[in-house]
C-alpha cells in the first residue's frame, strides 16, 4: 500500500471511530426505532396487522400505564424500570395482552439504564395523552 493510501485509510478509520462514539448519546427517537418499534407498533394497527402483532401497540401501552401512573414522573419512572426488569407482578397492561403476547423480554444488555430513561421519556412525550 502506498503511504498516501495508508494515510487515507487511517483517516477513514478515525472518522469511523469519531462517528460511532458520537452516537453514544442516542436520541429517544432513534432508540425507539431501533429497540422498540419492531415489537410495538407506532400507529393504530390496520386490520391486516392485528394478527401479526407481537406486542401491544405503543399508544395502548401508554393508555394503560397512564391509568395507574397519572403523572409523567411516575409513568416515566415505571417504564424506565419495566424495560430492563419486566415482571408479571409489575405489569399494568391488560391480562389478555399478557396471555396473548407473553411477558416483555428484558432489554437488559441491549439498553443502558440511561438509555431506558431516555426512551421512556420519548415514548411518554409521543404517545401519552396530555389532556389530564
Ligand atoms: C421483543 C418484543 C418487544 C420489544 C423489543 C419491546 N417490547 Fe415492550 N412489550 C412487549 C410485550 C409482549 C409487552 C406486553 C406484556 C407485558 O406487559 O410485559 C410489552 C409491554 C411493554 C410495556 C407495558 C408494561 C406493562 O405491562 O405495564 C411498556 C411500557 C413497554 N413494553 C415499553 C417498551 C419499550 C420502551 C421498548 C423499547 C426499549 C420495548 N417495550 C421493547 C414486547 C416488546
PDB file of C-alpha atoms and ligand atoms in Angstrom:
ATOM      1  CA  UNK A   1       0.000   0.000   0.000  1.00  0.00           C
ATOM      2  CA  UNK A   2       1.380   3.467  -0.863  1.00  0.00           C
ATOM      3  CA  UNK A   3       1.803   5.767   2.073  1.00  0.00           C
ATOM      4  CA  UNK A   4      -0.927   8.045   0.740  1.00  0.00           C
ATOM      5  CA  UNK A   5      -3.377   5.201   0.581  1.00  0.00           C
ATOM      6  CA  UNK A   6      -2.332   4.197   4.063  1.00  0.00           C
ATOM      7  CA  UNK A   7      -2.898   7.723   5.412  1.00  0.00           C
ATOM      8  CA  UNK A   8      -6.270   7.784   3.725  1.00  0.00           C
ATOM      9  CA  UNK A   9      -7.372   4.538   5.284  1.00  0.00           C
ATOM     10  CA  UNK A  10      -6.202   5.762   8.704  1.00  0.00           C
ATOM     11  CA  UNK A  11      -8.304   8.873   8.160  1.00  0.00           C
ATOM     12  CA  UNK A  12     -11.337   6.735   7.372  1.00  0.00           C
ATOM     13  CA  UNK A  13     -10.757   4.646  10.469  1.00  0.00           C
ATOM     14  CA  UNK A  14     -10.541   7.708  12.706  1.00  0.00           C
ATOM     15  CA  UNK A  15     -13.651   9.209  11.107  1.00  0.00           C
ATOM     16  CA  UNK A  16     -15.429   5.951  11.813  1.00  0.00           C
ATOM     17  CA  UNK A  17     -14.302   5.980  15.454  1.00  0.00           C
ATOM     18  CA  UNK A  18     -15.424   9.597  15.890  1.00  0.00           C
ATOM     19  CA  UNK A  19     -18.857   8.968  14.356  1.00  0.00           C
ATOM     20  CA  UNK A  20     -19.556   5.809  16.335  1.00  0.00           C
ATOM     21  CA  UNK A  21     -18.546   7.365  19.648  1.00  0.00           C
ATOM     22  CA  UNK A  22     -20.741  10.399  18.924  1.00  0.00           C
ATOM     23  CA  UNK A  23     -23.729   8.105  18.724  1.00  0.00           C
ATOM     24  CA  UNK A  24     -23.156   7.083  22.378  1.00  0.00           C
ATOM     25  CA  UNK A  25     -25.859   9.529  23.467  1.00  0.00           C
ATOM     26  CA  UNK A  26     -28.534   8.288  21.111  1.00  0.00           C
ATOM     27  CA  UNK A  27     -31.799  10.186  20.947  1.00  0.00           C
ATOM     28  CA  UNK A  28     -35.068   8.711  22.182  1.00  0.00           C
ATOM     29  CA  UNK A  29     -36.411   8.648  18.663  1.00  0.00           C
ATOM     30  CA  UNK A  30     -33.514   6.548  17.363  1.00  0.00           C
ATOM     31  CA  UNK A  31     -33.634   4.255  20.389  1.00  0.00           C
ATOM     32  CA  UNK A  32     -37.349   3.711  19.910  1.00  0.00           C
ATOM     33  CA  UNK A  33     -36.935   2.935  16.215  1.00  0.00           C
ATOM     34  CA  UNK A  34     -34.084   0.501  16.822  1.00  0.00           C
ATOM     35  CA  UNK A  35     -35.116  -1.173  20.062  1.00  0.00           C
ATOM     36  CA  UNK A  36     -38.884  -0.973  20.440  1.00  0.00           C
ATOM     37  CA  UNK A  37     -40.692  -0.423  17.152  1.00  0.00           C
ATOM     38  CA  UNK A  38     -40.076  -3.915  15.788  1.00  0.00           C
ATOM     39  CA  UNK A  39     -42.416  -5.166  18.503  1.00  0.00           C
ATOM     40  CA  UNK A  40     -44.577  -2.158  19.405  1.00  0.00           C
ATOM     41  CA  UNK A  41     -46.484  -0.529  16.533  1.00  0.00           C
ATOM     42  CA  UNK A  42     -46.289   3.261  16.327  1.00  0.00           C
ATOM     43  CA  UNK A  43     -49.759   3.705  14.911  1.00  0.00           C
ATOM     44  CA  UNK A  44     -53.174   2.217  15.424  1.00  0.00           C
ATOM     45  CA  UNK A  45     -52.943  -1.190  13.734  1.00  0.00           C
ATOM     46  CA  UNK A  46     -54.713  -1.704  10.448  1.00  0.00           C
ATOM     47  CA  UNK A  47     -56.884  -4.785  10.284  1.00  0.00           C
ATOM     48  CA  UNK A  48     -54.255  -6.891   8.465  1.00  0.00           C
ATOM     49  CA  UNK A  49     -51.594  -6.090  11.079  1.00  0.00           C
ATOM     50  CA  UNK A  50     -53.630  -7.192  14.093  1.00  0.00           C
ATOM     51  CA  UNK A  51     -52.895 -10.872  13.531  1.00  0.00           C
ATOM     52  CA  UNK A  52     -49.147 -10.444  13.204  1.00  0.00           C
ATOM     53  CA  UNK A  53     -48.617  -8.161  16.205  1.00  0.00           C
ATOM     54  CA  UNK A  54     -46.161  -9.460  18.801  1.00  0.00           C
ATOM     55  CA  UNK A  55     -46.799  -6.744  21.406  1.00  0.00           C
ATOM     56  CA  UNK A  56     -49.479  -4.183  22.210  1.00  0.00           C
ATOM     57  CA  UNK A  57     -49.271  -1.000  20.080  1.00  0.00           C
ATOM     58  CA  UNK A  58     -47.477   1.832  21.880  1.00  0.00           C
ATOM     59  CA  UNK A  59     -50.455   4.162  22.355  1.00  0.00           C
ATOM     60  CA  UNK A  60     -52.352   1.307  24.014  1.00  0.00           C
ATOM     61  CA  UNK A  61     -49.388   0.673  26.301  1.00  0.00           C
ATOM     62  CA  UNK A  62     -49.324   4.342  27.329  1.00  0.00           C
ATOM     63  CA  UNK A  63     -53.077   4.366  27.889  1.00  0.00           C
ATOM     64  CA  UNK A  64     -52.785   1.602  30.478  1.00  0.00           C
ATOM     65  CA  UNK A  65     -49.623   2.976  32.054  1.00  0.00           C
ATOM     66  CA  UNK A  66     -51.294   6.373  32.485  1.00  0.00           C
ATOM     67  CA  UNK A  67     -54.348   4.871  34.159  1.00  0.00           C
ATOM     68  CA  UNK A  68     -52.183   3.633  37.037  1.00  0.00           C
ATOM     69  CA  UNK A  69     -49.433   6.266  36.862  1.00  0.00           C
ATOM     70  CA  UNK A  70     -51.162   9.549  36.132  1.00  0.00           C
ATOM     71  CA  UNK A  71     -48.149  11.838  36.489  1.00  0.00           C
ATOM     72  CA  UNK A  72     -45.400  11.998  33.906  1.00  0.00           C
ATOM     73  CA  UNK A  73     -42.787  11.455  36.599  1.00  0.00           C
ATOM     74  CA  UNK A  74     -44.357   8.182  37.789  1.00  0.00           C
ATOM     75  CA  UNK A  75     -45.107   6.952  34.270  1.00  0.00           C
ATOM     76  CA  UNK A  76     -41.558   7.538  33.039  1.00  0.00           C
ATOM     77  CA  UNK A  77     -40.039   6.008  36.188  1.00  0.00           C
ATOM     78  CA  UNK A  78     -42.269   2.957  35.801  1.00  0.00           C
ATOM     79  CA  UNK A  79     -41.375   2.453  32.146  1.00  0.00           C
ATOM     80  CA  UNK A  80     -37.631   3.028  32.653  1.00  0.00           C
ATOM     81  CA  UNK A  81     -37.668   0.215  35.177  1.00  0.00           C
ATOM     82  CA  UNK A  82     -40.037  -2.104  33.296  1.00  0.00           C
ATOM     83  CA  UNK A  83     -37.971  -2.019  30.095  1.00  0.00           C
ATOM     84  CA  UNK A  84     -34.990  -3.504  31.927  1.00  0.00           C
ATOM     85  CA  UNK A  85     -36.845  -5.521  34.584  1.00  0.00           C
ATOM     86  CA  UNK A  86     -40.222  -6.664  33.278  1.00  0.00           C
ATOM     87  CA  UNK A  87     -42.182  -8.830  35.677  1.00  0.00           C
ATOM     88  CA  UNK A  88     -45.705 -10.175  35.845  1.00  0.00           C
ATOM     89  CA  UNK A  89     -46.203  -8.591  39.268  1.00  0.00           C
ATOM     90  CA  UNK A  90     -45.454  -5.133  37.819  1.00  0.00           C
ATOM     91  CA  UNK A  91     -47.342  -5.352  34.531  1.00  0.00           C
ATOM     92  CA  UNK A  92     -50.036  -2.718  34.087  1.00  0.00           C
ATOM     93  CA  UNK A  93     -51.296  -3.840  30.708  1.00  0.00           C
ATOM     94  CA  UNK A  94     -54.428  -5.924  30.422  1.00  0.00           C
ATOM     95  CA  UNK A  95     -54.221  -9.568  31.387  1.00  0.00           C
ATOM     96  CA  UNK A  96     -55.427 -10.526  27.924  1.00  0.00           C
ATOM     97  CA  UNK A  97     -52.349  -8.827  26.440  1.00  0.00           C
ATOM     98  CA  UNK A  98     -50.055 -10.907  28.610  1.00  0.00           C
ATOM     99  CA  UNK A  99     -51.956 -14.067  27.701  1.00  0.00           C
ATOM    100  CA  UNK A 100     -51.741 -13.241  24.032  1.00  0.00           C
ATOM    101  CA  UNK A 101     -48.166 -11.933  23.769  1.00  0.00           C
ATOM    102  CA  UNK A 102     -46.428 -13.227  26.875  1.00  0.00           C
ATOM    103  CA  UNK A 103     -44.312 -11.018  29.111  1.00  0.00           C
ATOM    104  CA  UNK A 104     -41.997  -8.489  27.508  1.00  0.00           C
ATOM    105  CA  UNK A 105     -38.397  -9.777  27.360  1.00  0.00           C
ATOM    106  CA  UNK A 106     -35.909  -7.684  29.356  1.00  0.00           C
ATOM    107  CA  UNK A 107     -33.891  -5.187  27.322  1.00  0.00           C
ATOM    108  CA  UNK A 108     -31.003  -5.689  29.754  1.00  0.00           C
ATOM    109  CA  UNK A 109     -27.721  -5.714  27.814  1.00  0.00           C
ATOM    110  CA  UNK A 110     -29.453  -4.024  24.895  1.00  0.00           C
ATOM    111  CA  UNK A 111     -30.051  -0.650  26.544  1.00  0.00           C
ATOM    112  CA  UNK A 112     -28.231   1.074  29.417  1.00  0.00           C
ATOM    113  CA  UNK A 113     -30.376   2.404  32.262  1.00  0.00           C
ATOM    114  CA  UNK A 114     -29.700   5.911  30.981  1.00  0.00           C
ATOM    115  CA  UNK A 115     -30.985   4.906  27.533  1.00  0.00           C
ATOM    116  CA  UNK A 116     -34.008   3.220  29.117  1.00  0.00           C
ATOM    117  CA  UNK A 117     -34.791   6.545  30.762  1.00  0.00           C
ATOM    118  CA  UNK A 118     -34.290   8.493  27.500  1.00  0.00           C
ATOM    119  CA  UNK A 119     -36.572   6.175  25.528  1.00  0.00           C
ATOM    120  CA  UNK A 120     -39.212   6.144  28.309  1.00  0.00           C
ATOM    121  CA  UNK A 121     -39.255   9.955  28.252  1.00  0.00           C
ATOM    122  CA  UNK A 122     -39.607   9.840  24.456  1.00  0.00           C
ATOM    123  CA  UNK A 123     -42.497   7.360  24.373  1.00  0.00           C
ATOM    124  CA  UNK A 124     -44.271   9.388  27.045  1.00  0.00           C
ATOM    125  CA  UNK A 125     -43.919  12.612  25.052  1.00  0.00           C
ATOM    126  CA  UNK A 126     -45.030  10.935  21.873  1.00  0.00           C
ATOM    127  CA  UNK A 127     -47.788   8.543  22.944  1.00  0.00           C
ATOM    128  CA  UNK A 128     -49.236   9.729  26.277  1.00  0.00           C
ATOM    129  CA  UNK A 129     -52.493  11.593  26.305  1.00  0.00           C
ATOM    130  CA  UNK A 130     -51.811  15.072  27.643  1.00  0.00           C
ATOM    131  CA  UNK A 131     -55.370  16.173  28.437  1.00  0.00           C
ATOM    132  CA  UNK A 132     -55.315  15.345  32.119  1.00  0.00           C
TER     133      UNK A 132
HETATM  134  C1  LIG B   1     -39.458  -8.492  21.663  1.00  0.00           C
HETATM  135  C2  LIG B   1     -40.624  -7.634  21.644  1.00  0.00           C
HETATM  136  C3  LIG B   1     -40.573  -6.370  22.480  1.00  0.00           C
HETATM  137  C4  LIG B   1     -39.633  -5.370  22.427  1.00  0.00           C
HETATM  138  C5  LIG B   1     -38.392  -5.272  21.571  1.00  0.00           C
HETATM  139  C6  LIG B   1     -40.105  -4.348  23.342  1.00  0.00           C
HETATM  140  N1  LIG B   1     -41.262  -4.738  23.958  1.00  0.00           N
HETATM  141 FE1  LIG B   1     -42.330  -3.670  25.299  1.00  0.00          FE
HETATM  142  N2  LIG B   1     -43.645  -5.194  25.495  1.00  0.00           N
HETATM  143  C7  LIG B   1     -43.621  -6.374  24.771  1.00  0.00           C
HETATM  144  C8  LIG B   1     -44.764  -7.194  25.153  1.00  0.00           C
HETATM  145  C9  LIG B   1     -45.083  -8.569  24.601  1.00  0.00           C
HETATM  146  C10 LIG B   1     -45.482  -6.464  26.117  1.00  0.00           C
HETATM  147  C11 LIG B   1     -46.805  -6.866  26.807  1.00  0.00           C
HETATM  148  C12 LIG B   1     -46.567  -7.754  28.007  1.00  0.00           C
HETATM  149  C13 LIG B   1     -46.008  -7.012  29.178  1.00  0.00           C
HETATM  150  O1  LIG B   1     -46.601  -6.016  29.624  1.00  0.00           O
HETATM  151  O2  LIG B   1     -44.943  -7.428  29.667  1.00  0.00           O
HETATM  152  C14 LIG B   1     -44.746  -5.218  26.325  1.00  0.00           C
HETATM  153  C15 LIG B   1     -45.111  -4.243  27.220  1.00  0.00           C
HETATM  154  C16 LIG B   1     -44.478  -3.028  27.375  1.00  0.00           C
HETATM  155  C17 LIG B   1     -44.861  -2.021  28.334  1.00  0.00           C
HETATM  156  C18 LIG B   1     -46.038  -2.115  29.313  1.00  0.00           C
HETATM  157  C19 LIG B   1     -45.661  -2.875  30.541  1.00  0.00           C
HETATM  158  C20 LIG B   1     -46.857  -3.143  31.414  1.00  0.00           C
HETATM  159  O3  LIG B   1     -47.414  -4.256  31.355  1.00  0.00           O
HETATM  160  O4  LIG B   1     -47.239  -2.289  32.191  1.00  0.00           O
HETATM  161  C21 LIG B   1     -44.005  -0.962  28.177  1.00  0.00           C
HETATM  162  C22 LIG B   1     -44.012   0.357  28.940  1.00  0.00           C
HETATM  163  C23 LIG B   1     -43.092  -1.323  27.108  1.00  0.00           C
HETATM  164  N3  LIG B   1     -43.417  -2.583  26.658  1.00  0.00           N
HETATM  165  C24 LIG B   1     -42.110  -0.492  26.623  1.00  0.00           C
HETATM  166  C25 LIG B   1     -41.162  -0.894  25.689  1.00  0.00           C
HETATM  167  C26 LIG B   1     -40.096  -0.037  25.223  1.00  0.00           C
HETATM  168  C27 LIG B   1     -39.926   1.426  25.583  1.00  0.00           C
HETATM  169  C28 LIG B   1     -39.337  -0.785  24.364  1.00  0.00           C
HETATM  170  C29 LIG B   1     -38.049  -0.404  23.686  1.00  0.00           C
HETATM  171  C30 LIG B   1     -36.970  -0.067  24.574  1.00  0.00           C
HETATM  172  C31 LIG B   1     -39.932  -2.105  24.297  1.00  0.00           C
HETATM  173  N4  LIG B   1     -41.052  -2.117  25.106  1.00  0.00           N
HETATM  174  C32 LIG B   1     -39.445  -3.145  23.530  1.00  0.00           C
HETATM  175  C33 LIG B   1     -42.688  -6.735  23.833  1.00  0.00           C
HETATM  176  C34 LIG B   1     -41.575  -5.981  23.458  1.00  0.00           C
END
